[in-house]
């Protein structure tokens, strides 16, 4: 028997219509050099309709890729709403990529149109000759002496009427695509459907995850080019959540000012950003983060000290999320289970998270055998589900999937209640004398020491043990903390043979384009002899 229930497709245009009507007065705030501007959801949706008219007039058709090279701002949000709703595919480009990588991605995705913030035009100008397939360039913001022909975004939006007739689409049609940040090999494209974005957005409104609702105002620090801003733009229209868009003002001080001025209830971003916010707030006696009901930190391991510091110094709860570009991204959120005392909540918040309904998860050993969910057995996480990719765009990568499950490359344990603990990336693991050392555990512990601003651990070759950990540390301002002191600090927390003997103090740890520690770059610096290494007895 088949059900006779409705099978209306899950389309982004209907999210747009919902937010436009139901949450018409909700606002999107955008930081600018001269202060914050804002606009209502009703107007943003109307401008998205006008934009769709303009893009159609330029010849954009179903399935055409419309790329953005933009910061987090209101116009970018309009593009997010318009492009998938008209049946085209939004392709968000990472503004921090090297020019050659950018050109590769634009050509690989076959982008037809690029919408670019005026401040990023110089970056595009460097690759203009390599991207012949792009037919139109649209610039957002005033620009003196354009280096090539550019259409003005604000003019074409103003020149077209609202009321675009959003087409009927199949919910499995492509809506958005993002490329992985490419820490190994060429970046790979992941395509999200209308359906996958709908289901992922619904999951983000659930009370067991981040529960975004119309009572929230969200500071969206995660870039809109990183996994479609962790879905927050679509969820905001679905749930009536207001958004604060910081543009390029992503350091601790401006973020602190935005929080104090606009009083968001939630904030989304990678841990390095929140570490910088902590530093900035520590230097200001009037720092006030009390509007925040939570900070969602994801994309990299969140150190325990950071969760404690936000709670103890500012009364703010940090929730950890785990995800990847391939998983839309949210898979798990470290919401402590019911009944856990306030005092023990931290033991859950330090885990990568508890898996959300909709995602299936397992851990496997090197041979693919499925391991126990006992919080002890350690293996690679594998996933499948309606918002987990089952293939990459235009490339075969069979080694990254197993029987329809995505192999994440992340190593860790899964407990009987569905909480994931990440101990390492497969390629970051340290094998010392045949036994594994967790780089994540070492670095998150060292970062809890006074006088340490950041720490990252990599494996370095060793004659006797094959590999040993090297801990690269950025001291806090005025700190003189030494390698011996840090090793003593680690001693009670980890096995003796884990204690690193190699230490290096640097001014900054290289970061990837989305703000995570770039261990590949660190390994290269080490191999080239550019790190000054101190070796303890
Ligand atoms: P990306 O696709 O660039 O977002 O990178 C995804 C990767 O980030 C994952 O495979 C993990 O290695 C890492 N990651 C994301 N969230 C966490 C987390 N909460 N703890 C540790 N690693 C994380």
Coordinates of C-alpha atoms and ligand atoms in Angstrom, one line a residue:
X1 CA 0.0 0.0 0.0
X2 CA 1.2 3.5 -0.8
X3 CA 0.3 6.4 1.4
X4 CA -2.1 9.0 0.0
X5 CA -0.5 11.7 2.0
X6 CA 0.8 14.9 0.3
X7 CA 4.0 14.6 -1.6
X8 CA 4.5 18.3 -2.1
X9 CA 8.2 19.0 -2.8
X10 CA 10.4 20.6 -0.2
X11 CA 11.6 23.8 -2.1
X12 CA 13.6 26.7 -1.0
X13 CA 11.1 29.1 -2.7
X14 CA 8.6 28.0 -0.1
X15 CA 11.0 28.8 2.8
X16 CA 11.4 32.2 1.2
X17 CA 7.6 32.8 1.0
X18 CA 7.2 31.6 4.5
X19 CA 9.7 34.0 6.0
X20 CA 8.6 36.8 3.7
X21 CA 5.0 36.6 5.1
X22 CA 5.3 35.1 8.6
X23 CA 8.3 37.0 9.7
X24 CA 8.0 40.1 7.5
X25 CA 9.2 42.5 10.1
X26 CA 12.3 40.5 11.2
X27 CA 15.5 42.1 10.2
X28 CA 18.9 41.4 8.7
X29 CA 21.7 43.6 10.0
X30 CA 24.9 44.3 8.1
X31 CA 28.1 45.8 9.5
X32 CA 29.6 48.6 7.3
X33 CA 32.6 50.8 7.9
X34 CA 30.3 53.6 8.9
X35 CA 27.9 51.6 11.2
X36 CA 25.2 49.0 11.0
X37 CA 22.4 49.0 8.4
X38 CA 19.3 46.8 8.5
X39 CA 16.5 45.6 6.3
X40 CA 13.3 43.6 6.9
X41 CA 12.8 40.0 5.7
X42 CA 9.9 41.3 3.6
X43 CA 12.2 43.7 1.8
X44 CA 15.0 41.2 1.5
X45 CA 12.6 38.7 -0.1
X46 CA 11.2 41.3 -2.4
X47 CA 14.7 42.3 -3.5
X48 CA 15.4 38.6 -4.1
X49 CA 12.5 38.5 -6.5
X50 CA 13.8 41.6 -8.3
X51 CA 17.2 40.0 -8.5
X52 CA 15.8 36.8 -10.0
X53 CA 14.1 39.0 -12.7
X54 CA 17.4 40.6 -13.4
X55 CA 19.3 37.3 -13.6
X56 CA 16.7 35.9 -15.9
X57 CA 17.0 38.9 -18.1
X58 CA 20.8 38.2 -18.3
X59 CA 19.9 34.8 -19.6
X60 CA 20.3 32.7 -16.4
X61 CA 18.5 29.4 -16.9
X62 CA 17.6 26.4 -14.9
X63 CA 20.6 24.6 -13.5
X64 CA 23.0 27.4 -14.4
X65 CA 25.6 28.1 -11.8
X66 CA 25.5 31.6 -10.3
X67 CA 28.6 32.1 -8.1
X68 CA 29.2 34.6 -5.3
X69 CA 32.5 36.0 -4.1
X70 CA 31.1 37.9 -1.2
X71 CA 31.4 38.6 2.6
X72 CA 28.5 38.0 4.9
X73 CA 26.0 40.8 4.0
X74 CA 22.4 41.4 3.1
X75 CA 23.0 41.3 -0.7
X76 CA 24.6 37.9 -0.3
X77 CA 21.5 36.8 1.5
X78 CA 19.4 38.0 -1.3
X79 CA 21.4 35.9 -3.7
X80 CA 21.0 32.9 -1.4
X81 CA 17.3 33.2 -1.6
X82 CA 16.9 34.1 -5.3
X83 CA 19.2 31.8 -7.1
X84 CA 17.9 28.4 -5.9
X85 CA 14.3 29.6 -5.9
X86 CA 14.5 30.4 -9.6
X87 CA 15.9 26.9 -10.4
X88 CA 19.6 27.9 -10.8
X89 CA 22.4 26.8 -8.5
X90 CA 24.1 29.0 -6.0
X91 CA 27.9 28.4 -5.9
X92 CA 29.6 30.2 -3.0
X93 CA 33.2 30.9 -3.6
X94 CA 35.7 31.0 -0.8
X95 CA 37.2 34.6 -0.7
X96 CA 40.4 33.3 0.9
X97 CA 41.5 30.9 -1.7
X98 CA 44.6 31.3 -3.8
X99 CA 43.8 32.7 -7.2
X100 CA 44.7 29.6 -9.1
X101 CA 42.5 27.4 -6.8
X102 CA 39.6 29.9 -7.3
X103 CA 40.0 29.7 -11.1
X104 CA 40.0 25.9 -10.9
X105 CA 36.8 25.8 -8.9
X106 CA 35.0 28.4 -11.1
X107 CA 35.9 26.4 -14.2
X108 CA 35.1 23.0 -12.7
X109 CA 31.7 24.2 -11.5
X110 CA 31.1 25.8 -14.9
X111 CA 30.0 29.1 -13.3
X112 CA 28.0 31.3 -15.7
X113 CA 27.7 34.5 -13.6
X114 CA 29.7 35.8 -10.6
X115 CA 28.4 38.3 -8.2
X116 CA 31.3 39.9 -6.4
X117 CA 31.6 42.4 -3.5
X118 CA 33.5 45.5 -4.7
X119 CA 36.3 44.9 -2.2
X120 CA 37.0 41.5 -3.8
X121 CA 37.1 42.7 -7.4
X122 CA 40.9 42.9 -7.3
X123 CA 41.1 39.2 -6.5
X124 CA 38.8 38.3 -9.4
X125 CA 40.8 40.6 -11.7
X126 CA 43.9 38.4 -11.2
X127 CA 42.1 35.4 -12.7
X128 CA 39.8 37.0 -15.1
X129 CA 41.8 35.7 -18.1
X130 CA 41.5 32.1 -16.8
X131 CA 37.7 32.0 -16.5
X132 CA 36.4 32.4 -20.0
X133 CA 33.2 30.5 -19.3
X134 CA 31.8 33.2 -17.1
X135 CA 29.4 35.4 -19.1
X136 CA 28.6 38.2 -16.6
X137 CA 30.2 39.8 -13.6
X138 CA 28.0 41.7 -11.2
X139 CA 29.5 44.0 -8.6
X140 CA 28.0 44.8 -5.3
X141 CA 29.0 48.2 -4.0
X142 CA 30.7 51.3 -5.5
X143 CA 33.9 50.8 -7.4
X144 CA 36.2 53.4 -8.9
X145 CA 38.0 52.4 -12.1
X146 CA 36.6 48.9 -12.6
X147 CA 39.4 46.7 -14.2
X148 CA 36.9 44.9 -16.5
X149 CA 33.2 45.2 -17.5
X150 CA 30.9 44.9 -14.4
X151 CA 27.2 45.1 -14.0
X152 CA 26.0 47.1 -11.0
X153 CA 24.1 44.9 -8.5
X154 CA 22.0 47.6 -6.9
X155 CA 21.1 49.1 -10.3
X156 CA 19.8 45.8 -11.7
X157 CA 17.8 45.0 -8.6
X158 CA 16.2 48.4 -8.7
X159 CA 15.5 48.1 -12.4
X160 CA 13.4 44.9 -12.1
X161 CA 9.9 44.4 -10.6
X162 CA 9.1 42.3 -7.6
X163 CA 6.8 39.3 -7.8
X164 CA 9.0 36.9 -9.7
X165 CA 7.0 33.8 -10.5
X166 CA 9.1 31.1 -8.8
X167 CA 9.0 27.9 -10.8
X168 CA 7.9 24.4 -9.7
X169 CA 11.0 22.3 -9.3
X170 CA 11.8 18.8 -8.2
X171 CA 13.0 18.7 -4.6
X172 CA 16.0 16.7 -5.6
X173 CA 17.2 19.4 -8.0
X174 CA 20.5 21.0 -7.1
X175 CA 20.1 24.2 -5.1
X176 CA 23.6 25.1 -3.7
X177 CA 27.1 23.9 -4.2
X178 CA 30.2 24.4 -2.1
X179 CA 33.8 23.1 -2.6
X180 CA 35.7 21.5 0.3
X181 CA 38.5 23.7 1.5
X182 CA 40.9 21.3 -0.1
X183 CA 43.4 20.3 2.6
X184 CA 44.2 17.3 0.5
X185 CA 44.3 17.2 -3.3
X186 CA 42.1 19.4 -5.5
X187 CA 39.0 20.9 -3.8
X188 CA 35.9 18.8 -4.4
X189 CA 32.4 20.0 -5.0
X190 CA 29.4 19.0 -2.9
X191 CA 25.9 19.7 -4.2
X192 CA 23.0 20.2 -1.9
X193 CA 19.4 19.7 -3.1
X194 CA 16.3 21.7 -2.1
X195 CA 15.3 18.7 -0.1
X196 CA 18.6 18.3 1.8
X197 CA 18.6 22.0 2.7
X198 CA 15.0 21.8 3.9
X199 CA 15.6 18.8 6.1
X200 CA 18.9 20.2 7.4
X201 CA 17.2 23.5 8.2
X202 CA 14.4 21.8 10.0
X203 CA 16.9 19.8 12.1
X204 CA 18.6 23.1 13.0
X205 CA 15.3 24.3 14.5
X206 CA 14.9 21.2 16.7
X207 CA 15.3 21.7 20.4
X208 CA 17.9 18.9 20.7
X209 CA 20.1 20.7 18.3
X210 CA 20.5 24.5 18.2
X211 CA 16.8 25.3 18.3
X212 CA 16.9 28.4 16.1
X213 CA 13.5 30.3 16.4
X214 CA 11.9 33.7 16.0
X215 CA 13.1 34.5 19.5
X216 CA 16.7 34.4 18.3
X217 CA 19.0 36.9 16.7
X218 CA 22.1 35.2 15.3
X219 CA 25.5 36.6 14.8
X220 CA 26.7 34.8 11.7
X221 CA 30.4 34.7 11.9
X222 CA 30.8 31.5 9.9
X223 CA 31.5 32.8 6.4
X224 CA 28.7 32.3 3.9
X225 CA 31.2 30.5 1.7
X226 CA 31.8 27.9 4.3
X227 CA 29.2 25.1 3.9
X228 CA 26.5 27.6 3.0
X229 CA 26.9 29.4 6.4
X230 CA 26.1 26.2 8.2
X231 CA 22.6 26.5 6.8
X232 CA 21.8 29.5 9.0
X233 CA 20.5 31.7 6.2
X234 CA 17.8 29.2 5.1
X235 CA 17.0 28.3 8.7
X236 CA 16.5 32.0 9.5
X237 CA 13.8 32.4 6.9
X238 CA 12.2 29.2 8.0
X239 CA 12.3 30.0 11.7
X240 CA 12.1 33.8 11.8
X241 CA 15.6 34.1 13.2
X242 CA 17.2 37.6 12.7
X243 CA 20.7 37.6 11.3
X244 CA 23.7 39.9 12.0
X245 CA 26.2 39.9 9.1
X246 CA 29.7 41.0 10.1
X247 CA 31.1 41.4 6.6
X248 CA 35.0 41.5 6.9
X249 CA 35.0 42.7 10.5
X250 CA 35.9 39.3 12.0
X251 CA 38.4 40.1 14.8
X252 CA 37.6 39.9 18.5
X253 CA 37.1 43.7 19.0
X254 CA 34.6 44.5 16.3
X255 CA 32.7 41.3 17.1
X256 CA 32.5 42.3 20.7
X257 CA 31.2 45.7 19.7
X258 CA 28.6 44.1 17.5
X259 CA 27.4 41.8 20.3
X260 CA 27.1 44.7 22.7
X261 CA 25.3 46.9 20.2
X262 CA 23.0 44.4 18.6
X263 CA 22.6 41.9 21.4
X264 CA 22.4 38.6 19.5
X265 CA 21.1 35.5 21.3
X266 CA 23.2 33.0 19.4
X267 CA 26.5 33.2 17.5
X268 CA 28.0 30.7 15.0
X269 CA 31.7 30.3 14.2
X270 CA 34.9 28.3 14.4
X271 CA 36.8 28.1 17.8
X272 CA 39.7 30.3 16.7
X273 CA 37.2 33.2 16.3
X274 CA 35.8 32.6 19.8
X275 CA 39.2 32.4 21.3
X276 CA 39.9 35.9 19.9
X277 CA 36.6 37.2 21.2
X278 CA 37.6 35.9 24.7
X279 CA 40.8 37.7 24.4
X280 CA 39.1 41.0 23.4
X281 CA 36.5 40.7 26.1
X282 CA 39.2 40.0 28.7
X283 CA 40.8 43.4 27.9
X284 CA 37.6 45.4 28.4
X285 CA 36.0 46.1 31.8
X286 CA 32.6 46.9 30.2
X287 CA 32.5 43.6 28.1
X288 CA 29.0 42.3 28.1
X289 CA 28.0 39.1 26.4
X290 CA 24.9 38.5 28.4
X291 CA 22.5 38.6 25.4
X292 CA 23.9 35.3 24.2
X293 CA 22.1 32.1 25.2
X294 CA 24.7 30.2 23.4
X295 CA 27.8 30.2 21.2
X296 CA 27.9 27.4 18.6
X297 CA 31.5 26.5 18.0
X298 CA 32.2 24.0 15.3
X299 CA 34.4 23.1 12.4
X300 CA 37.3 22.2 14.8
X301 CA 37.7 20.8 18.3
X302 CA 36.6 23.1 21.0
X303 CA 39.0 23.2 24.0
X304 CA 37.5 22.7 27.5
X305 CA 39.1 25.8 28.8
X306 CA 37.1 27.9 26.2
X307 CA 33.8 26.4 27.3
X308 CA 34.7 27.1 30.9
X309 CA 36.0 30.6 30.3
X310 CA 32.8 31.7 28.5
X311 CA 30.7 30.3 31.3
X312 CA 32.7 31.5 34.2
X313 CA 33.7 34.9 33.0
X314 CA 30.7 35.8 30.8
X315 CA 27.8 33.5 31.8
X316 CA 27.6 32.1 28.2
X317 CA 27.1 28.5 27.3
X318 CA 29.2 27.1 24.4
X319 CA 27.7 24.3 22.4
X320 CA 30.0 22.3 20.1
X321 CA 28.9 21.1 16.7
X322 CA 30.4 18.6 14.4
X323 CA 30.1 18.6 10.7
X324 CA 31.8 18.9 7.3
X325 CA 31.1 20.4 3.9
X326 CA 30.0 16.9 2.8
X327 CA 27.3 16.9 5.6
X328 CA 25.6 20.2 5.0
X329 CA 27.2 20.5 7.7
X330 CA 25.3 19.8 11.0
X331 CA 25.5 16.1 12.1
X332 CA 25.9 16.4 15.9
X333 CA 25.5 19.0 18.6
X334 CA 26.8 18.7 22.1
X335 CA 23.6 19.5 23.9
X336 CA 23.9 17.8 27.3
X337 CA 21.2 15.2 27.8
X338 CA 18.2 15.8 30.2
X339 CA 18.9 15.2 33.8
X340 CA 22.6 16.1 33.7
X341 CA 23.6 18.5 36.5
X342 CA 25.0 21.9 35.6
X343 CA 28.3 20.8 37.0
X344 CA 28.6 17.8 34.7
X345 CA 27.3 19.5 31.6
X346 CA 30.8 20.4 30.6
X347 CA 31.7 16.7 30.2
X348 CA 29.2 16.6 27.3
X349 CA 29.9 20.0 25.9
X350 CA 33.6 19.0 25.3
X351 CA 32.4 16.2 23.0
X352 CA 31.9 16.8 19.3
X353 CA 28.2 16.2 19.8
X354 CA 25.2 13.9 19.8
X355 CA 24.0 12.8 16.5
X356 CA 20.8 14.4 15.2
X357 CA 17.7 12.5 14.0
X358 CA 18.1 11.9 10.2
X359 CA 21.8 11.0 10.3
X360 CA 23.0 7.4 10.5
X361 CA 26.4 6.9 12.0
X362 CA 28.9 4.1 12.6
X363 CA 32.6 3.7 13.3
X364 CA 34.7 1.2 11.4
X365 CA 38.2 -0.2 11.7
X366 CA 40.9 -0.2 8.9
X367 CA 39.2 -3.2 7.3
X368 CA 35.7 -1.8 7.4
X369 CA 34.4 -3.9 10.3
X370 CA 31.8 -2.0 12.3
X371 CA 32.9 -1.3 15.8
X372 CA 31.0 -1.1 19.1
X373 CA 29.2 2.1 20.2
X374 CA 30.7 1.8 23.7
X375 CA 32.7 5.0 24.0
X376 CA 35.9 3.0 23.9
X377 CA 36.4 1.4 20.5
X378 CA 38.2 3.8 18.2
X379 CA 37.7 4.0 14.5
X380 CA 36.7 6.2 11.5
X381 CA 33.2 7.8 11.5
X382 CA 31.0 6.9 8.6
X383 CA 27.7 8.6 7.8
X384 CA 24.7 8.5 5.6
X385 CA 21.4 10.3 5.5
X386 CA 19.3 12.8 3.6
X387 CA 21.8 15.7 4.0
X388 CA 25.0 13.6 3.8
X389 CA 26.6 13.6 0.3
X390 CA 26.9 10.3 -1.4
X391 CA 29.3 11.5 -4.2
X392 CA 31.3 14.5 -5.3
X393 CA 30.5 16.7 -8.2
X394 CA 32.1 15.7 -11.4
X395 CA 34.9 13.5 -9.8
X396 CA 35.0 9.8 -8.9
X397 CA 36.4 9.3 -5.4
X398 CA 35.3 5.7 -4.5
X399 CA 37.9 5.5 -1.7
X400 CA 36.0 8.2 0.2
X401 CA 32.8 6.1 0.4
X402 CA 32.0 2.6 1.6
X403 CA 28.7 0.9 0.6
X404 CA 27.0 4.2 0.3
X405 CA 28.4 5.6 3.6
X406 CA 30.6 8.7 3.6
X407 CA 34.0 8.1 5.1
X408 CA 34.7 11.2 7.1
X409 CA 38.4 10.7 7.8
X410 CA 37.7 11.6 11.4
X411 CA 38.8 9.2 14.1
X412 CA 37.1 8.8 17.5
X413 CA 34.6 7.0 19.6
X414 CA 30.8 6.8 19.8
X415 CA 29.1 6.2 23.1
X416 CA 25.9 4.3 23.7
X417 CA 24.0 7.6 23.8
X418 CA 25.2 8.8 20.4
X419 CA 27.9 11.3 21.5
X420 CA 30.9 11.5 19.2
X421 CA 34.3 12.2 20.5
X422 CA 36.9 13.1 17.9
X423 CA 40.5 12.2 18.7
X424 CA 42.0 13.0 15.3
X425 CA 41.8 13.4 11.6
X426 CA 43.1 10.2 9.9
X427 CA 45.9 12.2 8.3
X428 CA 46.8 14.2 11.4
X429 CA 47.3 11.1 13.7
X430 CA 50.5 10.5 15.5
X431 CA 51.7 7.0 15.7
X432 CA 54.4 6.6 18.3
X433 CA 56.0 3.2 18.8
X434 CA 52.9 1.6 17.1
X435 CA 50.4 3.3 19.4
X436 CA 48.2 6.3 18.6
X437 CA 48.6 9.7 20.3
X438 CA 45.6 12.1 20.0
X439 CA 46.8 15.4 18.7
X440 CA 43.4 16.9 19.5
X441 CA 43.6 15.9 23.2
X442 CA 47.1 17.4 23.5
X443 CA 46.3 20.7 21.8
X444 CA 43.0 21.3 23.6
X445 CA 44.7 20.6 26.9
X446 CA 47.7 22.9 26.3
X447 CA 45.4 25.7 25.2
X448 CA 43.9 25.6 28.7
X449 CA 47.1 26.7 30.3
X450 CA 47.5 30.3 31.3
X451 CA 49.9 32.1 29.0
X452 CA 48.9 30.0 25.9
X453 CA 46.9 31.7 23.2
X454 CA 46.9 28.9 20.6
X455 CA 48.4 25.4 20.2
X456 CA 48.6 22.9 17.4
X457 CA 50.2 19.5 17.5
X458 CA 51.7 17.6 14.5
X459 CA 53.6 14.4 14.1
X460 CA 57.4 14.7 13.3
X461 CA 59.6 11.8 12.3
X462 CA 61.6 10.0 15.0
X463 CA 64.3 7.4 14.6
X464 CA 63.3 5.4 17.6
X465 CA 59.5 5.8 17.7
X466 CA 58.8 6.5 14.1
X467 CA 56.7 9.6 15.0
X468 CA 56.6 11.9 18.0
X469 CA 54.3 14.9 18.7
X470 CA 55.6 18.4 18.1
X471 CA 53.6 21.1 20.0
X472 CA 53.5 24.5 18.3
X473 CA 52.5 27.3 20.7
X474 CA 51.5 30.9 20.4
X475 CA 52.0 32.6 23.8
X476 CA 49.5 35.0 25.1
X477 CA 50.6 38.7 25.3
X478 CA 53.3 39.2 27.9
X479 CA 53.5 35.5 28.6
X480 CA 56.9 33.8 29.1
X481 CA 55.5 30.3 29.6
X482 CA 58.2 27.7 28.8
X483 CA 58.2 24.2 27.3
X484 CA 59.0 22.6 30.6
X485 CA 56.1 24.4 32.3
X486 CA 53.7 23.3 29.6
X487 CA 54.9 19.7 29.8
X488 CA 54.3 19.7 33.6
X489 CA 50.9 21.1 33.0
X490 CA 50.0 18.3 30.6
X491 CA 51.4 15.6 32.9
X492 CA 48.3 14.9 35.0
X493 CA 46.0 14.8 31.9
X494 CA 47.7 12.4 29.5
X495 CA 49.7 9.2 29.4
X496 CA 53.4 9.7 30.1
X497 CA 54.4 8.6 26.6
X498 CA 52.1 11.1 25.0
X499 CA 54.0 14.0 26.6
X500 CA 55.7 16.0 23.7
X501 CA 59.4 16.5 24.0
X502 CA 59.4 18.8 20.9
X503 CA 58.1 22.3 21.3
X504 CA 58.1 25.4 19.1
X505 CA 57.0 28.9 20.0
X506 CA 55.7 31.0 17.1
X507 CA 54.0 34.3 16.6
X508 CA 51.0 32.8 14.7
X509 CA 49.8 29.4 13.7
X510 CA 48.9 29.2 10.0
X511 CA 45.2 29.0 9.4
X512 CA 43.1 27.4 6.6
X513 CA 40.8 29.6 4.5
X514 CA 38.0 29.0 7.0
X515 CA 40.1 29.7 10.1
X516 CA 41.1 26.3 11.3
X517 CA 44.7 25.3 12.2
X518 CA 46.5 24.5 8.9
X519 CA 48.5 21.4 9.9
X520 CA 49.6 20.8 6.4
X521 CA 51.3 24.2 6.4
X522 CA 52.8 23.5 9.8
X523 CA 54.3 20.2 8.5
X524 CA 55.7 22.1 5.5
X525 CA 57.3 24.7 7.8
X526 CA 58.8 22.0 9.9
X527 CA 60.1 20.1 6.9
X528 CA 61.7 23.2 5.5
X529 CA 63.4 23.9 8.8
X530 CA 61.5 27.1 9.3
X531 CA 60.3 26.2 12.8
X532 CA 62.7 26.7 15.7
X533 CA 62.3 23.6 17.8
X534 CA 63.2 23.1 21.4
X535 CA 63.7 19.5 22.5
X536 CA 63.3 18.6 26.2
X537 CA 65.2 15.8 27.9
Ligands
LIG1 P1 35.1 21.4 6.5 O1 34.5 20.6 5.5 O2 36.1 22.4 6.0 O3 34.1 22.1 7.4 O4 35.9 20.4 7.5 C1 35.3 19.3 8.2 C2 36.2 18.8 9.2 O5 36.4 19.7 10.3 C3 35.8 17.5 9.9 O6 36.0 16.4 9.1 C4 36.6 17.5 11.2 O7 37.9 17.0 11.0 C5 36.6 19.0 11.5 N1 35.6 19.3 12.6 C6 34.4 19.8 12.4 N2 33.8 19.9 13.6 C7 34.6 19.5 14.5 C8 34.6 19.3 16.0 N3 33.5 19.7 16.7 N4 35.6 18.7 16.6 C9 36.7 18.3 15.9 N5 36.8 18.4 14.6 C10 35.8 19.0 13.9

